Tab-separated table of C-alpha atoms and ligand atoms in Angstrom:
chain	number	residue	atom	x	y	z
X	27	MET	CA	77.432	-17.452	-38.955
X	28	ALA	CA	75.384	-19.299	-36.370
X	29	ARG	CA	75.304	-19.732	-32.626
X	30	ILE	CA	75.687	-23.362	-31.582
X	31	VAL	CA	75.569	-25.186	-28.241
X	32	MET	CA	77.492	-28.487	-28.312
X	33	LYS	CA	76.977	-31.028	-25.519
X	34	PHE	CA	79.313	-33.972	-24.960
X	35	GLY	CA	78.237	-36.918	-22.785
X	36	GLY	CA	80.295	-39.086	-20.461
X	37	THR	CA	81.716	-41.544	-22.993
X	38	SER	CA	82.682	-38.636	-25.253
X	39	VAL	CA	84.926	-37.180	-22.524
X	40	ALA	CA	85.920	-40.487	-20.903
X	41	ASP	CA	89.678	-39.828	-21.054
X	42	LEU	CA	92.208	-37.247	-22.216
X	43	ASP	CA	92.346	-38.572	-25.790
X	44	ARG	CA	88.607	-38.290	-26.134
X	45	ILE	CA	88.650	-34.806	-24.637
X	46	HIS	CA	91.143	-33.807	-27.339
X	47	ASN	CA	88.855	-35.368	-29.911
X	48	VAL	CA	85.959	-33.314	-28.538
X	49	ALA	CA	88.119	-30.220	-28.806
X	50	ARG	CA	88.542	-30.981	-32.523
X	51	HIS	CA	84.751	-31.052	-32.962
X	52	VAL	CA	84.557	-27.675	-31.245
X	53	LYS	CA	87.416	-26.289	-33.328
X	54	ARG	CA	85.614	-27.269	-36.525
X	55	GLU	CA	82.638	-25.084	-35.607
X	56	VAL	CA	84.802	-22.225	-34.328
X	57	ASP	CA	86.888	-22.267	-37.519
X	58	ALA	CA	83.669	-22.089	-39.548
X	59	GLY	CA	83.021	-18.749	-37.845
X	60	HIS	CA	80.255	-19.850	-35.465
X	61	GLU	CA	79.733	-18.699	-31.908
X	62	VAL	CA	80.045	-21.742	-29.681
X	63	ALA	CA	79.161	-22.729	-26.120
X	64	VAL	CA	79.978	-26.251	-24.951
X	65	VAL	CA	78.373	-28.303	-22.185
X	66	VAL	CA	80.177	-31.329	-20.773
X	67	SER	CA	79.261	-34.330	-18.647
X	68	ALA	CA	81.596	-35.998	-16.198
X	69	MET	CA	83.877	-38.748	-17.519
X	70	SER	CA	81.790	-41.893	-17.948
X	71	GLY	CA	81.527	-43.889	-14.740
X	72	LYS	CA	82.610	-40.905	-12.632
X	73	THR	CA	79.156	-39.877	-11.449
X	74	ASN	CA	78.363	-43.481	-10.476
X	75	GLU	CA	81.572	-43.602	-8.488
X	76	LEU	CA	80.740	-40.352	-6.698
X	77	VAL	CA	77.186	-41.522	-5.946
X	78	GLY	CA	78.669	-44.757	-4.595
X	79	TRP	CA	80.884	-42.814	-2.235
X	80	VAL	CA	77.880	-40.932	-0.873
X	81	HIS	CA	75.951	-44.159	-0.310
X	82	GLY	CA	78.990	-45.568	1.484
X	83	MET	CA	78.737	-42.895	4.165
X	84	PRO	CA	76.906	-43.505	7.427
X	85	LYS	CA	73.611	-41.710	7.901
X	86	ALA	CA	73.894	-38.501	9.907
X	87	THR	CA	71.994	-38.540	13.179
X	88	GLY	CA	68.862	-36.460	12.902
X	89	ALA	CA	69.219	-35.956	9.128
X	90	SER	CA	65.986	-34.923	7.461
X	91	SER	CA	66.597	-37.161	4.446
X	92	PRO	CA	66.430	-40.903	5.159
X	93	PHE	CA	69.960	-41.564	3.884
X	94	TYR	CA	72.045	-38.426	3.653
X	95	ASP	CA	72.070	-34.665	3.292
X	96	ALA	CA	70.934	-34.058	-0.310
X	97	ARG	CA	72.861	-30.752	-0.479
X	98	GLU	CA	76.124	-32.517	0.271
X	99	TYR	CA	75.186	-35.235	-2.226
X	100	ASP	CA	74.971	-32.487	-4.842
X	101	THR	CA	78.285	-30.954	-3.777
X	102	ILE	CA	79.942	-34.316	-4.283
X	103	VAL	CA	78.311	-35.581	-7.476
X	104	ALA	CA	78.575	-32.213	-9.266
X	105	SER	CA	82.370	-32.390	-9.039
X	106	GLY	CA	82.779	-34.729	-12.030
X	107	GLU	CA	81.662	-32.034	-14.459
X	108	GLN	CA	83.973	-29.468	-12.871
X	109	VAL	CA	86.941	-31.599	-13.884
X	110	THR	CA	85.915	-32.167	-17.509
X	111	SER	CA	84.965	-28.519	-18.075
X	112	GLY	CA	88.434	-27.429	-16.981
X	113	LEU	CA	90.191	-30.125	-19.000
X	114	LEU	CA	88.292	-29.288	-22.171
X	115	ALA	CA	88.999	-25.567	-21.742
X	116	ILE	CA	92.714	-26.405	-21.519
X	117	ALA	CA	92.512	-28.698	-24.562
X	118	LEU	CA	90.866	-25.900	-26.556
X	119	GLN	CA	93.449	-23.366	-25.408
X	120	SER	CA	96.191	-25.725	-26.558
X	121	MET	CA	94.658	-25.522	-30.047
X	122	GLY	CA	94.778	-21.749	-29.970
X	123	ILE	CA	91.099	-21.292	-29.120
X	124	ASN	CA	90.066	-18.712	-26.561
X	125	ALA	CA	88.069	-20.757	-24.041
X	126	ARG	CA	87.155	-20.749	-20.375
X	127	SER	CA	85.204	-23.047	-18.079
X	128	TRP	CA	82.025	-22.096	-16.221
X	129	GLN	CA	80.515	-23.850	-13.226
X	130	GLY	CA	76.744	-23.641	-12.859
X	131	TRP	CA	76.942	-21.068	-10.032
X	132	GLN	CA	79.211	-18.773	-12.032
X	133	ILE	CA	76.774	-18.157	-14.882
X	134	PRO	CA	74.505	-18.521	-12.811
X	135	ILE	CA	72.168	-21.377	-13.718
X	136	LYS	CA	69.463	-20.874	-11.107
X	137	THR	CA	67.485	-23.902	-9.991
X	138	ASP	CA	64.794	-24.715	-7.471
X	139	ASN	CA	65.513	-26.319	-4.128
X	140	ALA	CA	64.931	-29.971	-5.078
X	141	HIS	CA	68.493	-31.134	-4.463
X	142	GLY	CA	69.375	-34.205	-6.481
X	143	ALA	CA	66.581	-33.586	-8.990
X	144	ALA	CA	66.520	-29.808	-9.303
X	145	ARG	CA	64.784	-27.955	-12.120
X	146	ILE	CA	66.340	-25.017	-13.895
X	147	LEU	CA	64.389	-21.837	-13.199
X	148	ASP	CA	66.468	-19.215	-14.951
X	149	ILE	CA	69.735	-18.733	-16.809
X	150	ASN	CA	71.182	-15.343	-17.490
X	151	GLY	CA	72.892	-15.816	-20.840
X	152	ASP	CA	74.091	-12.192	-21.245
X	153	GLU	CA	77.712	-12.619	-20.221
X	154	ILE	CA	78.161	-15.766	-22.291
X	155	ILE	CA	76.603	-14.060	-25.298
X	156	ARG	CA	78.878	-11.044	-24.855
X	157	ARG	CA	81.984	-13.203	-24.659
X	158	MET	CA	80.919	-15.366	-27.581
X	159	GLY	CA	80.748	-12.123	-29.526
X	160	GLU	CA	84.416	-11.614	-28.638
X	161	GLY	CA	85.261	-15.086	-29.895
X	162	GLN	CA	85.470	-16.837	-26.542
X	163	VAL	CA	84.139	-20.376	-26.173
X	164	ALA	CA	82.233	-21.073	-22.945
X	165	VAL	CA	82.814	-24.578	-21.583
X	166	VAL	CA	79.976	-25.137	-19.136
X	167	ALA	CA	79.860	-27.899	-16.522
X	168	GLY	CA	76.597	-29.727	-17.180
X	169	PHE	CA	74.259	-31.322	-14.628
X	170	GLN	CA	74.582	-28.493	-12.109
X	171	GLY	CA	73.214	-25.136	-11.059
X	172	ILE	CA	72.725	-23.155	-7.898
X	173	GLY	CA	69.616	-23.330	-5.715
X	174	PRO	CA	67.786	-20.537	-3.853
X	175	ASP	CA	69.714	-21.665	-0.756
X	176	ASN	CA	72.936	-20.625	-2.528
X	177	ARG	CA	74.079	-24.265	-2.657
X	178	VAL	CA	75.138	-26.370	-5.627
X	179	ALA	CA	72.174	-28.305	-7.031
X	180	THR	CA	72.199	-31.160	-9.551
X	181	LEU	CA	69.539	-31.848	-12.145
X	182	GLY	CA	69.015	-35.612	-11.853
X	183	ARG	CA	70.891	-38.349	-13.704
X	184	GLY	CA	71.488	-37.565	-17.347
X	185	GLY	CA	70.955	-33.890	-16.519
X	186	SER	CA	73.691	-32.481	-18.759
X	187	ASP	CA	71.306	-32.836	-21.702
X	188	THR	CA	68.969	-30.485	-19.871
X	189	SER	CA	71.791	-28.055	-19.098
X	190	ALA	CA	72.623	-27.941	-22.797
X	191	VAL	CA	69.100	-27.323	-24.065
X	192	ALA	CA	68.443	-24.752	-21.332
X	193	ILE	CA	71.634	-22.882	-22.211
X	194	ALA	CA	70.753	-23.060	-25.901
X	195	ALA	CA	67.411	-21.439	-25.086
X	196	ALA	CA	69.051	-18.828	-22.835
X	197	VAL	CA	71.644	-17.734	-25.415
X	198	LYS	CA	69.118	-18.045	-28.272
X	199	ALA	CA	71.258	-20.589	-30.083
X	200	ASP	CA	70.362	-21.635	-33.614
X	201	ARG	CA	71.071	-25.233	-32.750
X	202	CYS	CA	71.819	-27.549	-29.846
X	203	ASP	CA	73.908	-30.608	-30.738
X	204	ILE	CA	73.865	-33.487	-28.252
X	205	TYR	CA	76.987	-35.528	-29.011
X	206	THR	CA	76.964	-39.053	-27.627
X	207	ASP	CA	78.219	-42.581	-28.318
X	208	VAL	CA	75.528	-43.362	-30.917
X	209	ASP	CA	75.009	-41.439	-34.131
X	210	GLY	CA	71.391	-40.515	-33.459
X	211	VAL	CA	68.093	-41.654	-32.022
X	212	TYR	CA	67.224	-45.182	-33.124
X	213	THR	CA	63.931	-47.040	-33.413
X	214	THR	CA	65.021	-48.801	-30.238
X	215	ASP	CA	68.166	-49.049	-28.130
X	216	PRO	CA	70.763	-50.236	-30.687
X	217	ARG	CA	72.580	-52.066	-27.899
X	218	ILE	CA	69.586	-54.394	-27.515
X	219	GLU	CA	68.511	-54.673	-31.134
X	220	PRO	CA	71.268	-54.447	-33.768
X	221	LYS	CA	68.540	-54.215	-36.414
X	222	ALA	CA	67.413	-50.854	-34.994
X	223	ARG	CA	67.345	-48.060	-37.555
X	224	ARG	CA	68.508	-44.518	-37.090
X	225	LEU	CA	65.730	-41.969	-37.394
X	226	LYS	CA	66.371	-38.904	-39.522
X	227	LYS	CA	63.800	-36.975	-37.490
X	228	ILE	CA	61.612	-37.648	-34.479
X	229	ALA	CA	58.757	-35.479	-33.183
X	230	PHE	CA	59.118	-33.797	-29.781
X	231	GLU	CA	56.102	-35.696	-28.411
X	232	GLU	CA	57.516	-39.034	-29.502
X	233	MET	CA	60.957	-38.274	-28.112
X	234	LEU	CA	59.329	-37.198	-24.866
X	235	GLU	CA	57.557	-40.570	-24.616
X	236	MET	CA	60.666	-42.508	-25.662
X	237	ALA	CA	62.731	-40.730	-22.993
X	238	SER	CA	60.142	-41.029	-20.224
X	239	LEU	CA	59.583	-44.696	-21.029
X	240	GLY	CA	63.242	-45.585	-20.704
X	241	ALA	CA	65.299	-44.510	-23.748
X	242	LYS	CA	67.953	-42.665	-21.830
X	243	VAL	CA	69.598	-41.163	-24.907
X	244	LEU	CA	68.083	-37.839	-23.762
X	245	GLN	CA	66.937	-36.766	-20.314
X	246	VAL	CA	63.155	-36.230	-20.314
X	247	ARG	CA	63.398	-32.658	-19.087
X	248	SER	CA	65.734	-31.709	-21.937
X	249	VAL	CA	63.110	-32.780	-24.464
X	250	GLU	CA	60.421	-30.795	-22.641
X	251	LEU	CA	62.598	-27.687	-22.729
X	252	ALA	CA	63.470	-28.182	-26.397
X	253	MET	CA	59.764	-28.482	-27.179
X	254	VAL	CA	58.704	-25.441	-25.172
X	255	HIS	CA	61.535	-23.179	-26.322
X	256	LYS	CA	61.637	-24.561	-29.870
X	257	VAL	CA	65.325	-25.396	-29.639
X	258	ARG	CA	66.549	-27.153	-32.794
X	259	THR	CA	68.153	-30.191	-31.201
X	260	PHE	CA	70.254	-32.822	-32.946
X	261	VAL	CA	71.501	-36.089	-31.443
X	262	ARG	CA	74.781	-37.069	-33.108
X	263	SER	CA	78.024	-38.948	-32.537
X	264	SER	CA	81.278	-37.598	-31.147
X	265	PHE	CA	83.014	-40.776	-32.308
X	266	GLU	CA	83.032	-39.862	-35.971
X	267	ASP	CA	86.039	-38.094	-37.444
X	268	PRO	CA	85.467	-34.427	-36.548
X	269	ASP	CA	86.639	-33.372	-39.993
X	270	ALA	CA	84.776	-35.954	-42.092
X	271	PRO	CA	82.714	-34.487	-44.950
X	272	GLY	CA	79.337	-33.139	-43.857
X	273	MET	CA	80.197	-32.973	-40.141
X	274	GLY	CA	80.079	-29.190	-40.239
X	275	ASP	CA	76.866	-28.977	-42.282
X	276	LEU	CA	74.871	-26.115	-40.825
X	277	LEU	CA	71.329	-27.144	-41.736
X	278	ASN	CA	71.583	-30.924	-41.996
X	279	PRO	CA	74.339	-32.250	-39.776
X	280	PRO	CA	74.523	-36.053	-39.514
X	281	GLY	CA	72.291	-37.338	-36.701
X	282	THR	CA	68.667	-37.157	-35.635
X	283	LEU	CA	66.697	-33.922	-35.480
X	284	ILE	CA	64.073	-33.588	-32.744
X	285	CYS	CA	61.386	-31.395	-34.264
X	286	ASP	CA	57.704	-30.513	-34.610
X	287	GLU	CA	55.642	-33.312	-36.075
X	288	GLU	CA	54.707	-31.087	-39.028
X	289	GLU	CA	58.333	-31.260	-40.150
X	290	ILE	CA	58.137	-35.032	-40.562
X	291	VAL	CA	56.905	-35.917	-44.005
X	292	GLU	CA	56.785	-39.703	-43.892
X	293	GLN	CA	55.166	-40.473	-40.575
X	294	GLU	CA	55.140	-44.163	-39.634
X	295	VAL	CA	52.431	-45.594	-37.363
X	296	VAL	CA	55.029	-46.750	-34.845
X	297	THR	CA	58.245	-44.783	-34.453
X	298	GLY	CA	60.043	-46.674	-31.734
X	299	ILE	CA	60.156	-49.161	-28.881
X	300	ALA	CA	61.440	-48.239	-25.420
X	301	TYR	CA	61.936	-50.304	-22.314
X	302	ALA	CA	62.423	-49.578	-18.633
X	303	LYS	CA	63.991	-52.134	-16.328
X	304	ASP	CA	63.651	-52.414	-12.565
X	305	GLU	CA	59.939	-51.997	-12.308
X	306	ALA	CA	58.123	-53.550	-9.381
X	307	GLN	CA	54.515	-54.521	-8.942
X	308	ILE	CA	52.593	-54.206	-5.694
X	309	SER	CA	49.153	-55.745	-5.189
X	310	LEU	CA	46.721	-55.044	-2.385
X	311	ARG	CA	44.312	-57.955	-2.100
X	312	ARG	CA	40.680	-57.670	-1.067
X	313	VAL	CA	40.431	-53.923	-0.682
X	314	ALA	CA	36.992	-52.596	0.251
X	315	ASP	CA	35.351	-51.251	-2.907
X	316	ARG	CA	34.084	-47.850	-1.825
X	317	PRO	CA	34.676	-44.183	-2.665
X	318	GLY	CA	37.928	-42.793	-1.291
X	319	VAL	CA	39.883	-46.028	-1.380
X	320	SER	CA	42.188	-44.992	-4.218
X	321	ALA	CA	42.866	-41.698	-2.504
X	322	ALA	CA	43.684	-43.553	0.717
X	323	ILE	CA	46.218	-45.723	-1.131
X	324	PHE	CA	47.858	-43.323	-3.548
X	325	GLY	CA	47.733	-40.166	-1.417
X	326	PRO	CA	50.298	-41.387	1.134
X	327	LEU	CA	52.486	-42.850	-1.645
X	328	ALA	CA	52.530	-39.489	-3.404
X	329	GLU	CA	53.383	-37.727	-0.153
X	330	ALA	CA	56.333	-40.086	0.196
X	331	HIS	CA	57.461	-39.004	-3.329
X	332	ILE	CA	56.903	-42.484	-4.709
X	333	ASN	CA	56.224	-42.474	-8.416
X	334	VAL	CA	53.303	-44.807	-9.072
X	335	ASP	CA	52.987	-45.740	-12.708
X	336	MET	CA	50.618	-48.411	-14.055
X	337	ILE	CA	47.442	-49.020	-12.038
X	338	VAL	CA	45.108	-51.983	-12.509
X	339	GLN	CA	41.966	-52.619	-10.476
X	340	ASN	CA	39.919	-55.858	-10.484
X	341	ILE	CA	36.507	-55.936	-8.872
X	342	SER	CA	35.508	-59.190	-7.185
X	343	GLU	CA	32.424	-61.050	-8.363
X	344	ASP	CA	30.126	-59.795	-5.631
X	345	GLY	CA	31.408	-56.268	-6.192
X	346	SER	CA	32.258	-55.640	-2.544
X	347	LYS	CA	36.025	-56.123	-2.731
X	348	THR	CA	38.676	-55.164	-5.226
X	349	ASP	CA	42.318	-56.014	-5.948
X	350	MET	CA	44.498	-52.992	-6.555
X	351	THR	CA	47.738	-53.584	-8.464
X	352	PHE	CA	50.245	-50.907	-9.432
X	353	THR	CA	53.889	-50.444	-10.339
X	354	VAL	CA	56.651	-48.426	-8.695
X	355	PRO	CA	60.413	-48.323	-9.378
X	356	SER	CA	62.056	-51.388	-7.760
X	357	GLY	CA	64.149	-49.084	-5.587
X	358	ASP	CA	60.985	-47.726	-3.966
X	359	VAL	CA	59.403	-51.056	-2.990
X	360	GLU	CA	60.563	-51.134	0.629
X	361	LYS	CA	59.444	-47.570	1.199
X	362	SER	CA	56.095	-48.241	-0.499
X	363	LEU	CA	55.415	-51.308	1.626
X	364	LYS	CA	56.090	-49.305	4.776
X	365	VAL	CA	53.795	-46.495	3.683
X	366	LEU	CA	51.023	-48.957	2.789
X	367	GLU	CA	51.325	-50.914	6.040
X	368	ALA	CA	50.942	-47.631	7.884
X	369	ALA	CA	47.781	-46.891	5.891
X	370	LYS	CA	46.358	-50.400	6.300
X	371	GLU	CA	43.611	-49.475	8.721
X	372	LYS	CA	42.343	-46.632	6.591
X	373	VAL	CA	42.496	-48.572	3.314
X	374	GLY	CA	41.294	-51.900	4.707
X	375	PHE	CA	43.039	-54.611	2.661
X	376	ASP	CA	43.816	-58.254	3.442
X	377	VAL	CA	47.377	-58.740	2.218
X	378	ILE	CA	50.092	-56.968	0.263
X	379	GLN	CA	52.058	-58.880	-2.367
X	380	HIS	CA	54.951	-57.601	-4.385
X	381	GLU	CA	57.251	-58.652	-7.186
X	382	THR	CA	60.436	-56.959	-8.374
X	383	GLY	CA	62.593	-57.284	-11.497
X	384	LEU	CA	59.838	-56.549	-14.000
X	385	VAL	CA	60.238	-54.636	-17.240
X	386	LYS	CA	57.963	-52.188	-19.004
X	387	VAL	CA	58.162	-52.306	-22.788
X	388	SER	CA	56.492	-49.485	-24.720
X	389	VAL	CA	55.470	-48.939	-28.307
X	390	ILE	CA	55.484	-45.274	-29.342
X	391	GLY	CA	54.221	-43.448	-32.401
X	392	ILE	CA	52.174	-40.378	-33.256
X	393	GLY	CA	50.612	-42.379	-36.106
X	394	MET	CA	48.713	-44.437	-33.509
X	395	ARG	CA	46.293	-41.533	-33.124
X	396	SER	CA	44.779	-42.365	-36.465
X	397	HIS	CA	45.358	-46.139	-36.655
X	398	ALA	CA	43.338	-48.851	-34.937
X	399	GLY	CA	44.650	-52.275	-34.038
X	400	VAL	CA	48.181	-51.280	-33.042
X	401	ALA	CA	47.785	-52.633	-29.510
X	402	ALA	CA	46.161	-55.849	-30.679
X	403	SER	CA	49.133	-56.749	-32.852
X	404	ALA	CA	51.512	-56.213	-29.927
X	405	PHE	CA	49.484	-58.532	-27.701
X	406	ARG	CA	49.290	-61.205	-30.397
X	407	ALA	CA	53.032	-61.044	-31.137
X	408	LEU	CA	53.964	-61.348	-27.463
X	409	ALA	CA	51.512	-64.214	-26.978
X	410	ASP	CA	53.080	-66.047	-29.909
X	411	LYS	CA	56.421	-65.885	-28.108
X	412	GLY	CA	54.858	-67.124	-24.861
X	413	ILE	CA	55.396	-63.798	-23.079
X	414	ASN	CA	52.860	-63.185	-20.346
X	415	ILE	CA	51.468	-59.655	-19.965
X	416	LYS	CA	51.072	-58.488	-16.376
X	417	ALA	CA	49.655	-55.016	-16.936
X	418	ILE	CA	48.874	-52.652	-19.790
X	419	THR	CA	48.492	-48.902	-20.057
X	420	THR	CA	47.831	-46.863	-23.163
X	421	SER	CA	47.657	-43.250	-24.234
X	422	GLU	CA	47.021	-41.609	-27.579
X	423	ILE	CA	50.541	-42.234	-28.819
X	424	LYS	CA	51.868	-45.133	-26.750
X	425	ILE	CA	51.151	-48.601	-25.385
X	426	SER	CA	53.077	-49.847	-22.349
X	427	ILE	CA	53.217	-53.501	-21.372
X	428	LEU	CA	54.569	-54.920	-18.129
X	429	ILE	CA	56.334	-58.282	-18.396
X	430	ASP	CA	58.790	-60.480	-16.503
X	431	GLY	CA	62.372	-59.190	-16.595
X	432	PRO	CA	64.009	-62.130	-18.408
X	433	TYR	CA	61.742	-61.565	-21.432
X	434	ALA	CA	62.740	-57.924	-21.930
X	435	GLU	CA	65.060	-58.326	-24.898
X	436	LEU	CA	62.849	-60.862	-26.632
X	437	ALA	CA	59.847	-58.551	-26.236
X	438	VAL	CA	61.726	-55.524	-27.573
X	439	ARG	CA	62.959	-57.453	-30.618
X	440	THR	CA	59.567	-59.026	-31.244
X	441	LEU	CA	57.734	-55.711	-31.200
X	442	HIS	CA	60.461	-54.032	-33.214
X	443	SER	CA	59.986	-56.571	-35.962
X	444	VAL	CA	56.164	-56.695	-35.794
X	445	TYR	CA	55.900	-52.986	-36.546
X	446	GLY	CA	58.301	-53.215	-39.468
X	447	LEU	CA	61.061	-51.242	-37.773
X	448	ASP	CA	63.896	-53.697	-38.514
X	449	LYS	CA	66.665	-52.437	-40.760
X	450	LYS	CA	66.205	-53.898	-44.228
K	796	ADP	P1	75.802	-39.772	-22.822
K	796	ADP	O1	76.802	-40.245	-21.835
K	796	ADP	O2	76.425	-39.258	-24.083
K	796	ADP	O3	74.814	-38.816	-22.249
K	796	ADP	P2	73.877	-41.922	-22.627
K	796	ADP	O4	74.460	-43.231	-22.221
K	796	ADP	O5	73.160	-41.127	-21.601
K	796	ADP	O6	75.031	-41.058	-23.320
K	796	ADP	O7	72.880	-42.148	-23.858
K	796	ADP	C1	73.315	-42.821	-25.017
K	796	ADP	C2	72.844	-44.255	-24.965
K	796	ADP	O8	71.437	-44.316	-25.014
K	796	ADP	C3	73.273	-45.102	-26.148
K	796	ADP	O9	74.553	-45.659	-25.943
K	796	ADP	C4	72.189	-46.144	-26.256
K	796	ADP	O10	72.583	-47.409	-25.767
K	796	ADP	C5	71.079	-45.624	-25.368
K	796	ADP	N1	69.779	-45.627	-26.040
K	796	ADP	C6	68.628	-46.116	-25.519
K	796	ADP	N2	67.630	-46.010	-26.378
K	796	ADP	C7	68.124	-45.427	-27.493
K	796	ADP	C8	67.556	-45.061	-28.750
K	796	ADP	N3	66.263	-45.255	-29.028
K	796	ADP	N4	68.373	-44.498	-29.666
K	796	ADP	C9	69.674	-44.280	-29.414
K	796	ADP	N5	70.256	-44.609	-28.239
K	796	ADP	C10	69.502	-45.179	-27.285
K	797	LIG	N1	77.202	-36.960	-15.179
K	797	LIG	C1	75.783	-36.962	-14.922
K	797	LIG	C2	75.234	-38.383	-14.910
K	797	LIG	O1	75.989	-39.321	-15.106
K	797	LIG	C3	75.032	-36.090	-15.874
K	797	LIG	C4	75.093	-36.504	-17.321
K	797	LIG	O2	75.970	-37.273	-17.704
K	797	LIG	O3	74.261	-36.025	-18.097
K	797	LIG	O4	74.073	-38.572	-14.673
K	798	MG	MG1	73.087	-39.101	-21.081
């Protein structure tokens, strides 16, 4: 007997038929004698709709947030998961399974105060463990918890993955299964590259990079938690027949295991390609080249919670001036320009230029640590396709390249093939 947390994403619970299908997956594990807790997302499209409603509201006078009250945002967007948790509990009951729904505040899943992007601080798993021991299935609303202000808090988009891994850690589950609309983690987004291959295993560090660099199959924070708490996490499909052979395999269920790199026997140099759309580039021209200039630029941006990513600096020939170029999410451009204009006197630049609609394509693999020349082959391959590189950043296990938006798919496919990742 094992203890299993099963998470079902938005497409897996998109309508009543699919919710019944999910219930069959849960029933399979319950019938096998396992203790089960389930985490659900909202029906696909629901959270977007709710977010849209919030953005459609007028700004409150005197509100501290520039657009709306983030606590009310959370109250609204958390509601999608309330619905699916109740519906799944009913579906399970109709199959004779003892089940009940749990909202984040009922467990409670305690978070910090960062409404809209809250972090889980603590989960008391005792009551769920006790009830699992009595054969009850907990159906937990993902994406939500309760903040120190006693208000509903949400965990950022894609946050149900994080709810699931955090609950798995809290109830000391043997396994956390993330069920989604693909049957595992692929070498790149299979929607962009049909030749992408499913990975049997991927190391925590690589999955962390893949997720942070745009592969939204798992929320970044969920991978961090799985790594820290050593949660055995599988990504697998809810769209396969719940009772097909092997679906209930305890040690090797179909899908991709996220694990320590030591567990991966055949390590490739490059494991995967990720991409992130909607990047923007901002350049400050003719900035005085003196100590403190970077702090004067990036300090105020950080204070405004703007996430600066790639940074490139070019010194002019006489060494007295520099161009500073960096990327931010496209959605933060307006805010960034305002912050920089306000800091103009202190920084001392001539002009600001910006460009939106760029894409960051990244090559990821732990094998890069011990292999030279990986970056060079990416640059050559992109050049051969006439793709211009606007900025580059590298770390031990990844290379990120900024390019023009329209070239995104071509770049992903080109790199995928250059590193031998294409399905044979
Ligand atoms: P869910 O609603 O189940 O949480 P998501 O849409 O958040 O599902 O994540 C699944 C999607 O992630 C897939 O449909 C796929 O298009 C996308 N994806 C991006 N990169 C990858 C990758 N490397 N492997 C698998 N899926 C990926
Ligand atoms: N429903 C939330 C979202 O769409 C959380 C999730 O699906 O993981 O972001
Ligand atoms: Mg998701």
